[in-house]
Amino acid sequence: MAACCVLRLNNSFLLRTTSSAAIGRRMMSSSTSSANNPAGPTLLQRIQALDKSSLAPSYTALVLFHPSPSSQYAVVGHVQNSLMKSTLINCKNDQGEPIFVLEEKRSNQLGTVKDILRLNVDVQYERSNTNDDDAYEPAELFQRRTESFAQVTKKVISRQHSDIYPVYPFVERMDPLYDDNVILAHVNRSTAPYLGIDSVGVHLNCYARQNNVIQGVWLAKRASTKSHHPNYWDTTVAGGQPHNLSLYDNIVKESHEEAGVPSEWLRNDASNKAFSDHTHDPLTITTAKEDGSCMKRSFYYSFDLQVPDEWQPTPVDGEVQEFKLYSIEELDRELRFGQSLRPAMRAVLLDFMIRHGLFKEVEGEDYF
């Protein structure tokens, strides 16, 4: 049987296996649980539970002015209705002007009528240039939007992050990094989730191999001071993707800062067989907090590194409490039954296991 799959989310879970004929088949819910945990959810159900796209009706699209051959506007995020009505609509900049404008009952290309949330600077810019097709100045509008988002961070969000995220238009394809020329604004990392801006993360899986068999994977326990999921376990290295670094440059930086991985081990050329780059095929999941806030598309880009048996990762920057080498058996049990992993890491680590042929089906569980 072909090595079974993990998931892709683009309105639904899709099947990815080593058999190309199976790509695109929908994963169906399992009606049984593993004999080791008869009362609990199956692995498939645990992965499906990561998908929070069912929250969409309680969100309003955040739309920016972005003239293109197909439309005048681009959706860049989604804002929870309760947050929009209680806070964002009333948020004003230093000049006392509203930062956001709610436009009710706008029709989209499909003829569907929806409320949309817009930046006031976009509305003003569009009105002042209604009759001049050549007046669109992306750089000028980029700066105004970035300033508006900075005002939101200043007035609404209690803390600022050192990272700045790019704001891209939503597109049909799953990868938001498709074209650097269409970055419409910058936003503080702390603010981005509340606006439903795409979240991009990079991950390094460090694994140990003996006699050509993978024996274990190093996991990192998040610091107790982390604002999200403190004390949960992550991939060896996990970091957000700032606007000013490539995916590769970011994983090199994060690997050194979080785990003391020598940069030469991550040399990205054909002669370095220990390192592999899988960023051409990111996982995509619609995530949200447990209270239903901060729904967004989350993109997970992975790299794998075989490390020497005697090497151990070392916490450097305080983001990690400790590291532990999980055996494949321990990791399998954790994925199926445990509560120690940061929830989204179940998908990222299951993807790793499938990629290396380590995932084994359990009798009584359905995967297709």
CSV table of C-alpha atoms in Angstrom, one decimal:
chain,number,residue,atom,x,y,z
A,1,MET,CA,0.0,0.0,0.0
A,2,ALA,CA,1.2,3.5,-0.8
A,3,ALA,CA,2.6,5.5,2.1
A,4,CYS,CA,-0.4,7.5,3.3
A,5,CYS,CA,-0.8,11.1,3.3
A,6,VAL,CA,-1.1,14.3,5.0
A,7,LEU,CA,-3.2,17.1,4.5
A,8,ARG,CA,-3.7,20.1,2.6
A,9,LEU,CA,-6.4,22.6,3.4
A,10,ASN,CA,-8.0,24.8,0.7
A,11,ASN,CA,-11.6,24.8,1.9
A,12,SER,CA,-11.2,21.0,2.5
A,13,PHE,CA,-8.6,18.5,3.4
A,14,LEU,CA,-6.9,16.9,0.4
A,15,LEU,CA,-5.0,13.8,0.2
A,16,ARG,CA,-1.3,13.7,-0.5
A,17,THR,CA,0.5,10.3,-0.9
A,18,THR,CA,3.5,8.9,-2.5
A,19,SER,CA,1.2,7.6,-5.2
A,20,SER,CA,0.5,10.4,-7.7
A,21,ALA,CA,-2.8,8.8,-8.7
A,22,ALA,CA,-4.1,9.4,-5.2
A,23,ILE,CA,-3.3,13.1,-5.0
A,24,GLY,CA,-6.4,15.2,-4.7
A,25,ARG,CA,-8.7,12.4,-3.2
A,26,ARG,CA,-10.6,13.7,-0.2
A,27,MET,CA,-9.9,12.4,3.2
A,28,MET,CA,-13.0,10.9,4.7
A,29,SER,CA,-13.8,11.0,8.4
A,30,SER,CA,-13.0,7.8,10.3
A,31,SER,CA,-15.9,6.0,12.0
A,32,THR,CA,-13.6,4.1,14.4
A,33,SER,CA,-10.8,4.8,16.7
A,34,SER,CA,-7.5,3.0,17.4
A,35,ALA,CA,-7.8,0.1,19.8
A,36,ASN,CA,-5.3,1.8,22.0
A,37,ASN,CA,-7.6,4.8,22.6
A,38,PRO,CA,-11.2,3.6,21.9
A,39,ALA,CA,-12.9,6.7,23.3
A,40,GLY,CA,-10.7,9.3,21.6
A,41,PRO,CA,-10.7,10.8,18.2
A,42,THR,CA,-8.7,9.2,15.3
A,43,LEU,CA,-5.6,10.8,14.0
A,44,LEU,CA,-7.5,12.1,11.0
A,45,GLN,CA,-10.1,13.7,13.2
A,46,ARG,CA,-7.4,15.4,15.2
A,47,ILE,CA,-5.9,16.8,12.1
A,48,GLN,CA,-9.3,17.9,10.7
A,49,ALA,CA,-10.0,19.7,14.0
A,50,LEU,CA,-7.2,22.1,13.1
A,51,ASP,CA,-9.4,23.5,10.4
A,52,LYS,CA,-11.4,26.6,11.6
A,53,SER,CA,-12.8,27.7,8.2
A,54,SER,CA,-16.3,27.0,9.6
A,55,LEU,CA,-15.9,30.3,11.5
A,56,ALA,CA,-16.0,32.3,8.3
A,57,PRO,CA,-19.7,33.5,8.6
A,58,SER,CA,-18.7,35.4,11.7
A,59,TYR,CA,-16.0,37.3,9.9
A,60,THR,CA,-16.0,40.3,7.5
A,61,ALA,CA,-13.5,40.5,4.6
A,62,LEU,CA,-10.7,43.2,4.9
A,63,VAL,CA,-10.4,44.6,1.4
A,64,LEU,CA,-7.7,46.9,-0.1
A,65,PHE,CA,-7.9,49.0,-3.3
A,66,HIS,CA,-5.7,47.2,-5.9
A,67,PRO,CA,-6.6,47.8,-9.5
A,68,SER,CA,-5.9,44.7,-11.7
A,69,PRO,CA,-7.3,43.4,-15.0
A,70,SER,CA,-9.9,41.3,-13.1
A,71,SER,CA,-10.9,43.6,-10.2
A,72,GLN,CA,-10.4,46.9,-8.5
A,73,TYR,CA,-10.0,45.3,-5.1
A,74,ALA,CA,-8.2,42.6,-3.2
A,75,VAL,CA,-9.1,40.7,-0.1
A,76,VAL,CA,-6.1,40.6,2.3
A,77,GLY,CA,-7.7,39.3,5.5
A,78,HIS,CA,-10.8,38.7,7.6
A,79,VAL,CA,-11.8,40.4,10.8
A,80,GLN,CA,-14.1,38.9,13.4
A,81,ASN,CA,-17.4,40.8,13.5
A,82,SER,CA,-17.4,41.3,17.2
A,83,LEU,CA,-13.9,42.8,17.1
A,84,MET,CA,-14.8,45.0,14.2
A,85,LYS,CA,-18.0,46.4,15.8
A,86,SER,CA,-16.6,46.8,19.3
A,87,THR,CA,-13.2,48.2,18.5
A,88,LEU,CA,-11.9,48.6,14.9
A,89,ILE,CA,-14.8,50.8,13.6
A,90,ASN,CA,-14.2,53.2,16.6
A,91,CYS,CA,-10.5,53.2,16.2
A,92,LYS,CA,-9.1,56.7,15.2
A,93,ASN,CA,-5.7,57.8,14.1
A,94,ASP,CA,-3.7,60.6,15.8
A,95,GLN,CA,-5.6,63.2,13.7
A,96,GLY,CA,-8.9,61.9,15.0
A,97,GLU,CA,-9.9,60.3,11.7
A,98,PRO,CA,-11.4,56.8,11.6
A,99,ILE,CA,-8.9,54.2,10.5
A,100,PHE,CA,-11.5,51.7,9.1
A,101,VAL,CA,-14.7,52.1,7.1
A,102,LEU,CA,-17.4,49.5,6.9
A,103,GLU,CA,-19.0,49.4,3.5
A,104,GLU,CA,-22.3,47.5,3.6
A,105,LYS,CA,-23.8,45.3,0.9
A,106,ARG,CA,-21.0,45.5,-1.7
A,107,SER,CA,-21.4,43.1,-4.6
A,108,ASN,CA,-18.4,41.0,-5.6
A,109,GLN,CA,-17.5,39.5,-9.0
A,110,LEU,CA,-19.8,36.6,-8.4
A,111,GLY,CA,-22.7,38.9,-7.6
A,112,THR,CA,-22.7,38.0,-3.9
A,113,VAL,CA,-23.6,40.9,-1.7
A,114,LYS,CA,-21.4,41.2,1.4
A,115,ASP,CA,-20.2,43.8,3.9
A,116,ILE,CA,-16.6,44.6,3.6
A,117,LEU,CA,-14.1,46.4,5.8
A,118,ARG,CA,-11.8,48.9,4.2
A,119,LEU,CA,-9.0,51.3,5.3
A,120,ASN,CA,-10.1,54.9,5.3
A,121,VAL,CA,-7.0,55.9,3.5
A,122,ASP,CA,-8.0,53.6,0.6
A,123,VAL,CA,-11.5,55.0,0.4
A,124,GLN,CA,-10.1,58.6,0.4
A,125,TYR,CA,-7.5,57.7,-2.2
A,126,GLU,CA,-10.0,56.0,-4.5
A,127,ARG,CA,-12.4,58.9,-4.3
A,128,SER,CA,-9.8,61.5,-5.1
A,129,ASN,CA,-8.7,59.6,-8.2
A,130,THR,CA,-12.0,58.3,-9.5
A,131,ASN,CA,-11.7,59.9,-13.0
A,132,ASP,CA,-7.9,59.4,-13.5
A,133,ASP,CA,-6.8,56.0,-14.5
A,134,ASP,CA,-3.2,57.0,-14.5
A,135,ALA,CA,-3.2,58.4,-10.9
A,136,TYR,CA,-2.8,55.1,-9.1
A,137,GLU,CA,0.5,55.3,-7.1
A,138,PRO,CA,1.1,51.9,-5.4
A,139,ALA,CA,4.1,53.2,-3.4
A,140,GLU,CA,2.2,56.1,-2.0
A,141,LEU,CA,-0.7,54.0,-1.0
A,142,PHE,CA,1.6,51.4,0.5
A,143,GLN,CA,3.0,53.9,2.8
A,144,ARG,CA,-0.4,55.3,3.9
A,145,ARG,CA,-1.7,51.8,4.6
A,146,THR,CA,1.4,50.8,6.6
A,147,GLU,CA,1.0,53.9,8.7
A,148,SER,CA,-2.7,53.1,9.3
A,149,PHE,CA,-1.8,49.6,10.4
A,150,ALA,CA,0.9,51.0,12.7
A,151,GLN,CA,-1.8,53.2,14.3
A,152,VAL,CA,-3.9,50.1,14.9
A,153,THR,CA,-1.0,48.4,16.6
A,154,LYS,CA,-0.3,51.5,18.7
A,155,LYS,CA,-3.9,52.0,19.8
A,156,VAL,CA,-5.4,48.5,20.0
A,157,ILE,CA,-2.7,45.9,20.5
A,158,SER,CA,-1.1,45.8,23.9
A,159,ARG,CA,2.4,44.8,22.7
A,160,GLN,CA,4.4,45.1,19.6
A,161,HIS,CA,6.6,42.4,18.0
A,162,SER,CA,10.0,43.1,16.4
A,163,ASP,CA,8.9,41.3,13.2
A,164,ILE,CA,7.0,43.0,10.4
A,165,TYR,CA,4.8,41.0,8.1
A,166,PRO,CA,4.0,41.7,4.5
A,167,VAL,CA,0.3,42.0,3.4
A,168,TYR,CA,-0.5,40.1,0.2
A,169,PRO,CA,-3.7,39.9,-1.7
A,170,PHE,CA,-5.5,36.5,-1.5
A,171,VAL,CA,-5.1,34.5,-4.7
A,172,GLU,CA,-6.3,31.2,-5.9
A,173,ARG,CA,-3.0,29.5,-5.5
A,174,MET,CA,-2.0,28.5,-2.0
A,175,ASP,CA,1.4,30.1,-1.7
A,176,PRO,CA,1.2,33.8,-0.6
A,177,LEU,CA,4.8,34.4,-1.5
A,178,TYR,CA,4.2,34.2,-5.3
A,179,ASP,CA,5.2,37.7,-6.2
A,180,ASP,CA,7.0,40.3,-4.1
A,181,ASN,CA,5.7,43.0,-6.4
A,182,VAL,CA,2.2,42.8,-4.9
A,183,ILE,CA,2.9,43.5,-1.3
A,184,LEU,CA,0.2,46.0,-0.5
A,185,ALA,CA,1.4,47.0,3.0
A,186,HIS,CA,3.4,46.1,6.1
A,187,VAL,CA,1.9,45.2,9.4
A,188,ASN,CA,3.2,44.4,12.9
A,189,ARG,CA,3.3,40.7,13.6
A,190,SER,CA,1.3,41.2,16.8
A,191,THR,CA,-1.5,42.9,14.8
A,192,ALA,CA,-1.7,40.6,11.8
A,193,PRO,CA,-3.7,37.8,13.3
A,194,TYR,CA,-6.5,40.1,14.4
A,195,LEU,CA,-6.9,41.3,10.8
A,196,GLY,CA,-6.7,37.8,9.4
A,197,ILE,CA,-3.5,38.5,7.5
A,198,ASP,CA,-1.8,35.4,6.2
A,199,SER,CA,0.6,33.8,8.7
A,200,VAL,CA,3.8,32.3,7.3
A,201,GLY,CA,6.1,30.1,9.4
A,202,VAL,CA,9.3,28.2,8.7
A,203,HIS,CA,10.2,24.9,10.4
A,204,LEU,CA,13.4,22.8,10.7
A,205,ASN,CA,13.1,19.1,11.5
A,206,CYS,CA,16.4,17.8,12.9
A,207,TYR,CA,16.5,14.0,12.9
A,208,ALA,CA,19.0,11.3,13.9
A,209,ARG,CA,19.7,8.3,11.7
A,210,GLN,CA,21.5,5.0,12.5
A,211,ASN,CA,22.1,2.2,10.0
A,212,ASN,CA,20.2,4.2,7.4
A,213,VAL,CA,17.1,4.2,9.6
A,214,ILE,CA,15.7,7.4,11.2
A,215,GLN,CA,15.7,6.8,15.0
A,216,GLY,CA,14.2,10.1,16.3
A,217,VAL,CA,13.4,13.7,15.8
A,218,TRP,CA,14.4,16.6,18.0
A,219,LEU,CA,11.5,18.6,19.4
A,220,ALA,CA,11.7,22.0,21.2
A,221,LYS,CA,9.7,22.9,24.3
A,222,ARG,CA,8.4,26.5,23.9
A,223,ALA,CA,9.4,28.9,26.7
A,224,SER,CA,6.9,29.6,29.5
A,225,THR,CA,7.1,33.3,28.5
A,226,LYS,CA,5.7,32.8,25.0
A,227,SER,CA,2.5,34.6,24.4
A,228,HIS,CA,1.0,31.7,22.4
A,229,HIS,CA,1.1,28.0,23.4
A,230,PRO,CA,3.8,28.4,26.2
A,231,ASN,CA,5.3,25.0,27.4
A,232,TYR,CA,4.0,23.1,24.3
A,233,TRP,CA,6.4,21.2,22.0
A,234,ASP,CA,7.4,22.5,18.5
A,235,THR,CA,9.5,21.3,15.7
A,236,THR,CA,13.3,21.7,16.3
A,237,VAL,CA,13.1,25.2,15.0
A,238,ALA,CA,10.0,27.3,14.4
A,239,GLY,CA,9.8,30.9,13.4
A,240,GLY,CA,7.6,33.5,11.8
A,241,GLN,CA,8.5,34.9,8.4
A,242,PRO,CA,9.4,38.6,8.4
A,243,HIS,CA,9.1,40.7,5.3
A,244,ASN,CA,12.8,41.3,4.8
A,245,LEU,CA,14.2,37.8,4.6
A,246,SER,CA,13.8,34.8,2.2
A,247,LEU,CA,12.5,31.6,3.6
A,248,TYR,CA,16.0,30.0,3.4
A,249,ASP,CA,17.7,33.0,5.1
A,250,ASN,CA,15.1,33.0,7.8
A,251,ILE,CA,15.5,29.3,8.7
A,252,VAL,CA,19.3,29.8,8.8
A,253,LYS,CA,18.9,32.7,11.2
A,254,GLU,CA,16.2,31.0,13.4
A,255,SER,CA,18.1,27.7,13.5
A,256,HIS,CA,21.2,29.4,15.0
A,257,GLU,CA,19.2,31.6,17.4
A,258,GLU,CA,16.9,28.9,18.7
A,259,ALA,CA,18.9,25.7,18.6
A,260,GLY,CA,22.6,26.6,17.9
A,261,VAL,CA,22.5,24.8,14.5
A,262,PRO,CA,25.7,25.6,12.6
A,263,SER,CA,24.9,27.6,9.5
A,264,GLU,CA,27.3,25.4,7.4
A,265,TRP,CA,25.0,22.4,8.1
A,266,LEU,CA,22.2,24.2,6.2
A,267,ARG,CA,24.3,24.8,3.1
A,268,ASN,CA,21.7,24.6,0.3
A,269,ASP,CA,23.5,22.9,-2.5
A,270,ALA,CA,23.5,19.5,-4.2
A,271,SER,CA,26.6,18.3,-2.2
A,272,ASN,CA,24.9,18.6,1.2
A,273,LYS,CA,22.8,15.4,1.3
A,274,ALA,CA,21.9,16.0,5.0
A,275,PHE,CA,19.8,19.1,4.3
A,276,SER,CA,16.6,19.2,2.3
A,277,ASP,CA,14.3,22.1,1.3
A,278,HIS,CA,10.5,21.3,1.0
A,279,THR,CA,9.3,24.9,0.8
A,280,HIS,CA,7.9,24.3,-2.7
A,281,ASP,CA,5.0,22.4,-1.0
A,282,PRO,CA,3.8,24.2,2.1
A,283,LEU,CA,1.0,23.0,4.3
A,284,THR,CA,-1.9,25.4,4.5
A,285,ILE,CA,-4.5,25.4,7.3
A,286,THR,CA,-7.2,27.9,8.2
A,287,THR,CA,-6.4,28.4,11.9
A,288,ALA,CA,-7.9,30.4,14.8
A,289,LYS,CA,-7.5,30.7,18.5
A,290,GLU,CA,-9.6,28.5,20.9
A,291,ASP,CA,-12.0,31.4,21.5
A,292,GLY,CA,-12.7,31.6,17.7
A,293,SER,CA,-10.7,34.9,17.2
A,294,CYS,CA,-7.9,35.5,14.8
A,295,MET,CA,-9.0,33.2,11.9
A,296,LYS,CA,-6.4,33.3,9.2
A,297,ARG,CA,-4.6,31.2,6.6
A,298,SER,CA,-1.5,29.7,8.1
A,299,PHE,CA,1.3,28.5,5.8
A,300,TYR,CA,3.9,26.1,7.1
A,301,TYR,CA,7.2,25.8,5.2
A,302,SER,CA,9.5,22.9,6.1
A,303,PHE,CA,13.2,22.0,5.9
A,304,ASP,CA,14.7,18.7,7.1
A,305,LEU,CA,18.3,18.2,8.5
A,306,GLN,CA,20.0,14.9,9.4
A,307,VAL,CA,22.2,15.7,12.4
A,308,PRO,CA,25.1,13.7,13.9
A,309,ASP,CA,24.2,11.2,16.6
A,310,GLU,CA,26.3,12.9,19.2
A,311,TRP,CA,24.9,16.4,18.5
A,312,GLN,CA,22.3,18.0,20.7
A,313,PRO,CA,20.5,21.3,20.0
A,314,THR,CA,21.2,24.1,22.5
A,315,PRO,CA,18.7,26.8,23.6
A,316,VAL,CA,20.3,30.2,22.7
A,317,ASP,CA,17.8,33.0,22.6
A,318,GLY,CA,15.4,32.1,25.4
A,319,GLU,CA,12.6,31.1,23.0
A,320,VAL,CA,13.0,27.4,24.0
A,321,GLN,CA,13.1,25.8,27.4
A,322,GLU,CA,14.7,22.4,26.4
A,323,PHE,CA,15.0,19.9,23.6
A,324,LYS,CA,14.2,16.3,23.5
A,325,LEU,CA,14.9,13.5,21.0
A,326,TYR,CA,11.6,11.8,20.4
A,327,SER,CA,11.8,8.3,19.1
A,328,ILE,CA,9.6,7.6,16.1
A,329,GLU,CA,7.4,5.4,18.3
A,330,GLU,CA,7.1,8.2,20.9
A,331,LEU,CA,6.3,10.8,18.2
A,332,ASP,CA,3.7,8.5,16.6
A,333,ARG,CA,1.9,8.1,20.0
A,334,GLU,CA,2.0,11.8,20.6
A,335,LEU,CA,0.5,12.5,17.2
A,336,ARG,CA,-2.4,10.1,17.8
A,337,PHE,CA,-3.1,10.5,21.5
A,338,GLY,CA,-0.9,13.2,23.1
A,339,GLN,CA,-1.6,16.7,24.2
A,340,SER,CA,2.0,18.0,24.4
A,341,LEU,CA,2.5,19.3,20.9
A,342,ARG,CA,1.4,22.8,19.7
A,343,PRO,CA,-1.7,21.7,17.8
A,344,ALA,CA,-0.7,22.8,14.3
A,345,MET,CA,2.6,20.9,14.7
A,346,ARG,CA,0.6,17.6,14.5
A,347,ALA,CA,0.2,18.4,10.8
A,348,VAL,CA,3.8,19.6,10.3
A,349,LEU,CA,5.3,16.5,12.0
A,350,LEU,CA,2.9,14.1,10.4
A,351,ASP,CA,4.0,15.6,7.1
A,352,PHE,CA,7.6,14.9,8.0
A,353,MET,CA,6.9,11.3,8.9
A,354,ILE,CA,5.0,10.6,5.6
A,355,ARG,CA,7.8,12.3,3.7
A,356,HIS,CA,10.3,9.9,5.2
A,357,GLY,CA,8.1,6.8,5.0
A,358,LEU,CA,7.7,6.6,8.8
A,359,PHE,CA,4.0,6.8,9.1
A,360,LYS,CA,2.3,3.4,9.7
A,361,GLU,CA,-1.4,2.8,9.3
A,362,VAL,CA,-3.3,1.4,12.3
A,363,GLU,CA,-5.9,-1.3,11.8
A,364,GLY,CA,-9.3,0.1,12.4
A,365,GLU,CA,-8.5,3.6,11.2
A,366,ASP,CA,-9.6,5.1,7.8
A,367,TYR,CA,-7.4,7.4,5.9
A,368,PHE,CA,-9.2,7.8,2.6
